[in-house]
Short mmCIF file of C-alpha atoms in Angstrom, two decimals:
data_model
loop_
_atom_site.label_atom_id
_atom_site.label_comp_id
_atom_site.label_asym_id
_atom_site.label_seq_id
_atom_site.Cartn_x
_atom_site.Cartn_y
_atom_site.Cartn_z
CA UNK A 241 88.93 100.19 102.59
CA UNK A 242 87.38 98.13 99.64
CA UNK A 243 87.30 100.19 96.36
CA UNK A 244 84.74 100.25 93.98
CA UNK A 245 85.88 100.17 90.71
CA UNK A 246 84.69 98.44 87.07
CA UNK A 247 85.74 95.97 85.25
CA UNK A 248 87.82 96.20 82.02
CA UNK A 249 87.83 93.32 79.74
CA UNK A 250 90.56 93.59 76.59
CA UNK A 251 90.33 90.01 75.37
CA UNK A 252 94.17 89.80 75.55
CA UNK A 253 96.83 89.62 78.11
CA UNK A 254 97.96 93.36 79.36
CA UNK A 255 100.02 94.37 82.23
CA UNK A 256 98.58 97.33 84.54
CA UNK A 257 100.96 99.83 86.57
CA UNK A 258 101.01 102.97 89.30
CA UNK A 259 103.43 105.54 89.02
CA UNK A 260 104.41 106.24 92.77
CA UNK A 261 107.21 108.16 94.38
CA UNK A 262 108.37 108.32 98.20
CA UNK A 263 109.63 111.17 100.29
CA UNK A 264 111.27 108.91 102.48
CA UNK A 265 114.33 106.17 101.62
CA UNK A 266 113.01 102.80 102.23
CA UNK A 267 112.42 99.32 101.48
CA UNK A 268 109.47 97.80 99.41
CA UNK A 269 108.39 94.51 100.60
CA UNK A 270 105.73 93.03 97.59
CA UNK A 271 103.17 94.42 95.53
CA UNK A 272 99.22 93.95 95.80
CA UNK A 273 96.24 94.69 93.42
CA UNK A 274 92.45 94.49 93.53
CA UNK A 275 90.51 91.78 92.21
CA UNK A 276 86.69 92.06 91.43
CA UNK A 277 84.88 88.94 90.40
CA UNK A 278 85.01 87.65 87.28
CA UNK A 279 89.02 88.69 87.12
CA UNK A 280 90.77 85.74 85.98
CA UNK A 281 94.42 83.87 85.58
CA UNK A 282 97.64 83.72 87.42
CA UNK A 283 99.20 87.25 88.17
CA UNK A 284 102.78 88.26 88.31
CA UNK A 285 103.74 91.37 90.16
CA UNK A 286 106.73 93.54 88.98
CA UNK A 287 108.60 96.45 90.43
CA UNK A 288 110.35 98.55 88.03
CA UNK A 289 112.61 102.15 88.26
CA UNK A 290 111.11 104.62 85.79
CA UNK A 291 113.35 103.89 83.29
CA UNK A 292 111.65 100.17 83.04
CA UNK A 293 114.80 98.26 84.69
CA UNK A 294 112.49 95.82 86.43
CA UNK A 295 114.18 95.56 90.51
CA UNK A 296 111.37 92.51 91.41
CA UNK A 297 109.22 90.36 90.24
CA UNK A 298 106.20 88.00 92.70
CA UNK A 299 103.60 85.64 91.50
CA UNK A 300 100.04 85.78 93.43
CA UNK A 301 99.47 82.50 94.90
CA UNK A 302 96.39 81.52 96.86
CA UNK A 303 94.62 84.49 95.17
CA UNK A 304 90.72 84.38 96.52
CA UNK A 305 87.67 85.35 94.45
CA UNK A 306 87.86 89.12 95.20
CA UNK A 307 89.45 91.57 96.96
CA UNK A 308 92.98 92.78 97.64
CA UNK A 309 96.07 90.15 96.76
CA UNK A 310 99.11 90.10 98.06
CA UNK A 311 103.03 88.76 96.35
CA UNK A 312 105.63 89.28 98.70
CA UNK A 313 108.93 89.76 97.02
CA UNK A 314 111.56 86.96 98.09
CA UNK A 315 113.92 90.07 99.45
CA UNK A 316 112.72 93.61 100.39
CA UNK A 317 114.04 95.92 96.97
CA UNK A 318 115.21 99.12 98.57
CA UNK A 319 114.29 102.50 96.90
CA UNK A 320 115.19 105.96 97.24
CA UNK A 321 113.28 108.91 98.47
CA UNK A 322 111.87 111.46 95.76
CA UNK A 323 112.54 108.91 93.27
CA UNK A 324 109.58 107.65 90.72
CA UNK A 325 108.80 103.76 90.24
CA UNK A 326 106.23 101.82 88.64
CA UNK A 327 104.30 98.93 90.45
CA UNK A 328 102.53 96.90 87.88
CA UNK A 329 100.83 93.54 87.31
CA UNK A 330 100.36 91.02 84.87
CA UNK A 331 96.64 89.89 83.64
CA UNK A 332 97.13 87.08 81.20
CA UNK A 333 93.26 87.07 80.62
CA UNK A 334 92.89 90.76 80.08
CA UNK A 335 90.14 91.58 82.63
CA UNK A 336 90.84 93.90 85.39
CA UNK A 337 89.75 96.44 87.57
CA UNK A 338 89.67 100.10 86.48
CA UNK A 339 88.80 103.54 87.19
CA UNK A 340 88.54 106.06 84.57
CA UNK A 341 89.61 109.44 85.57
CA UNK A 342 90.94 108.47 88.80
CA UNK A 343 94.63 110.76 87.98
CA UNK A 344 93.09 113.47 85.54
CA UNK A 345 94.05 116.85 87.02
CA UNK A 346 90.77 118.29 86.00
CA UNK A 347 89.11 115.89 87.02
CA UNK A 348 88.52 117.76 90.76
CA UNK A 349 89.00 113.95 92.28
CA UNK A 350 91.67 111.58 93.13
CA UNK A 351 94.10 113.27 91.42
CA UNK A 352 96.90 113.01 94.03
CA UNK A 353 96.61 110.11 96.12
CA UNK A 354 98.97 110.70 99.23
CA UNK A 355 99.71 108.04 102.15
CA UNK A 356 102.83 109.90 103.25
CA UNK A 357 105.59 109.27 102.49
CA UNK A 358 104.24 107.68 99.55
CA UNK A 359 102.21 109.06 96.83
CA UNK A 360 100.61 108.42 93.35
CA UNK A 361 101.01 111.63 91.71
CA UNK A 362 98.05 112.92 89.05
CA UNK A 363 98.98 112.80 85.25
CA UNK A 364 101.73 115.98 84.53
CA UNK A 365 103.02 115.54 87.42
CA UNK A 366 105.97 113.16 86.40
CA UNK A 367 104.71 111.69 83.72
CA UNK A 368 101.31 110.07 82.83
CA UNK A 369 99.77 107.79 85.93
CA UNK A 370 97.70 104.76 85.44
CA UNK A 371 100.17 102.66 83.09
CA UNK A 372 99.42 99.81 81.19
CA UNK A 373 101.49 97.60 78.28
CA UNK A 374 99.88 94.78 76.14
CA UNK A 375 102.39 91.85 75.98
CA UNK A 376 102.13 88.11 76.64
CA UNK A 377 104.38 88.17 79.66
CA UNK A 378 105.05 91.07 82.43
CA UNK A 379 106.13 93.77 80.60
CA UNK A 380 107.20 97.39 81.52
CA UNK A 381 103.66 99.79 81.30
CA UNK A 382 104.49 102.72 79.31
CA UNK A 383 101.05 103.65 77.41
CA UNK A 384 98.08 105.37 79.60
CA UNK A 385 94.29 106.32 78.33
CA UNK A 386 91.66 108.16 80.40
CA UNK A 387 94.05 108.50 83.68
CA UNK A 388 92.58 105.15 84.67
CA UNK A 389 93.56 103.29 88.70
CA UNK A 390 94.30 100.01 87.98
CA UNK A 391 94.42 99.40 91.88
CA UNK A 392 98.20 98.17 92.08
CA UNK A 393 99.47 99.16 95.10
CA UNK A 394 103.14 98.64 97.03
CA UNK A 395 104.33 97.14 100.63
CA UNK A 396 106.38 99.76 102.17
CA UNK A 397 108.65 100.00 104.86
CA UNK A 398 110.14 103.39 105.49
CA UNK A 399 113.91 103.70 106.65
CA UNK A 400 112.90 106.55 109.06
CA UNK A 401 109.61 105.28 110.88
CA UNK A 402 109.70 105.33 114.82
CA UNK A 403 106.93 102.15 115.37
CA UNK A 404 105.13 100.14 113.43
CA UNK A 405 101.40 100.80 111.51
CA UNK A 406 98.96 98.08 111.05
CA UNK A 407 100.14 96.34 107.49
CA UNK A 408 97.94 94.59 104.92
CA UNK A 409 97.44 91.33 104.99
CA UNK A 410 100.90 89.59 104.13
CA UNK A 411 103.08 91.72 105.22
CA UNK A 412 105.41 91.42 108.59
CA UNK A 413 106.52 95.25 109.39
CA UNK A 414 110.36 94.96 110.66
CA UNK A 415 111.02 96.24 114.36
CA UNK A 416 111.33 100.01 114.56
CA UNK A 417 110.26 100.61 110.70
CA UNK A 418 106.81 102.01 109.80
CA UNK A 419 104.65 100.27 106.83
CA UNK A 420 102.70 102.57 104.64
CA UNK A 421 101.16 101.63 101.17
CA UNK A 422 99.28 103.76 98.93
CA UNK A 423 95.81 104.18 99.82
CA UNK A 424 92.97 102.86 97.88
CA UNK A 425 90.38 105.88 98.07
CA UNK A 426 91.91 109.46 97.14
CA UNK A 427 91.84 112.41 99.92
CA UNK A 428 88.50 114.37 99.85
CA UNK A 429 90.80 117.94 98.83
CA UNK A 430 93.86 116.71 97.00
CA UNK A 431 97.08 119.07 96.56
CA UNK A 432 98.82 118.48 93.26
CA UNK A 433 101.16 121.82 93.74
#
């Protein structure tokens, strides 16, 4: 599924970041974001506990015009179920893509995106959703404005998975594991009790 979303231009380098939390213990394999055209520089991908201790780090290599791209971490980082991390991204141009709104409670959309066991809780929830940081390296996100999606998204193998799921592109799913990431479109009726 190809979101749809704009494109945000700050004229300086930022770094972009989902809040996301897991009901299951696992293992998270690299990171991915969407790129629209006109999206430019290198990219470095960053995995971080909630406190900002950053677990990974990934540089995008081979990234294409558009579309999603994929950094595998050099190890899988293992995290812990009902526990909150931050994926994030480094844009050392400043454009990305955005969507306004996308974790606003009131909003009435996308404001909990679930791919079970994993899911990108709506602003309130645990905190504000839709992260960002301006710095001239990767750099924990800890600011947010207008619940924006920045599109980050994780590689996820769950501990407890009986088979395998089809996994994006980059990513090898280990025997008797299931791979989930977050998904990319929010469910039609989300629950944010």
């Amino acid at each position: 599924i190809s979101p749809s979303p704009e494109l945000g231009d700050d004229g300086r380098p930022v770094n972009l970041g989902v809040r996301f939390r897991s009901t299951a213990d696992g293992r998270i394999r690299g990171i991915r974001f969407w790129k629209r055209a006109g999206i430019t520089g290198t990219h470095t991908g960053s995995l971080w506990t909630s406190s900002g201790t950053r677990l990974a780090e990934a540089s995008f290599s081979q990234e294409t015009a558009g579309g999603w791209q994929v950094a595998m971490f050099p190890e899988p980082i293992a995290i812990s179920a009902n526990t909150t991390y931050i994926a994030s991204y480094f844009c050392p141009a400043g454009n990305y893509a955005r969507q306004p709104g996308y974790f606003n409670p009131a909003s009435g959309t996308g404001t909990y995106s679930a791919n079970p066991p994993l899911t990108a809780p709506a602003d309130g929830l645990y905190g504000p959703n839709g992260l960002f940081a301006y710095a001239d390296a990767p750099t924990f996100p800890t600011q947010s404005a207008s619940s924006s999606n920045y599109w980050v998204d994780v590689l996820f193998e769950s501990n407890t998975g009986s088979g395998t799921t089809q996994p994006p592109p980059g990513n090898t799913p280990v025997q008797g594991t299931t791979t989930y990431t977050l998904p990319v479109i929010p469910f039609s009726q989300p629950d944010i009790t």
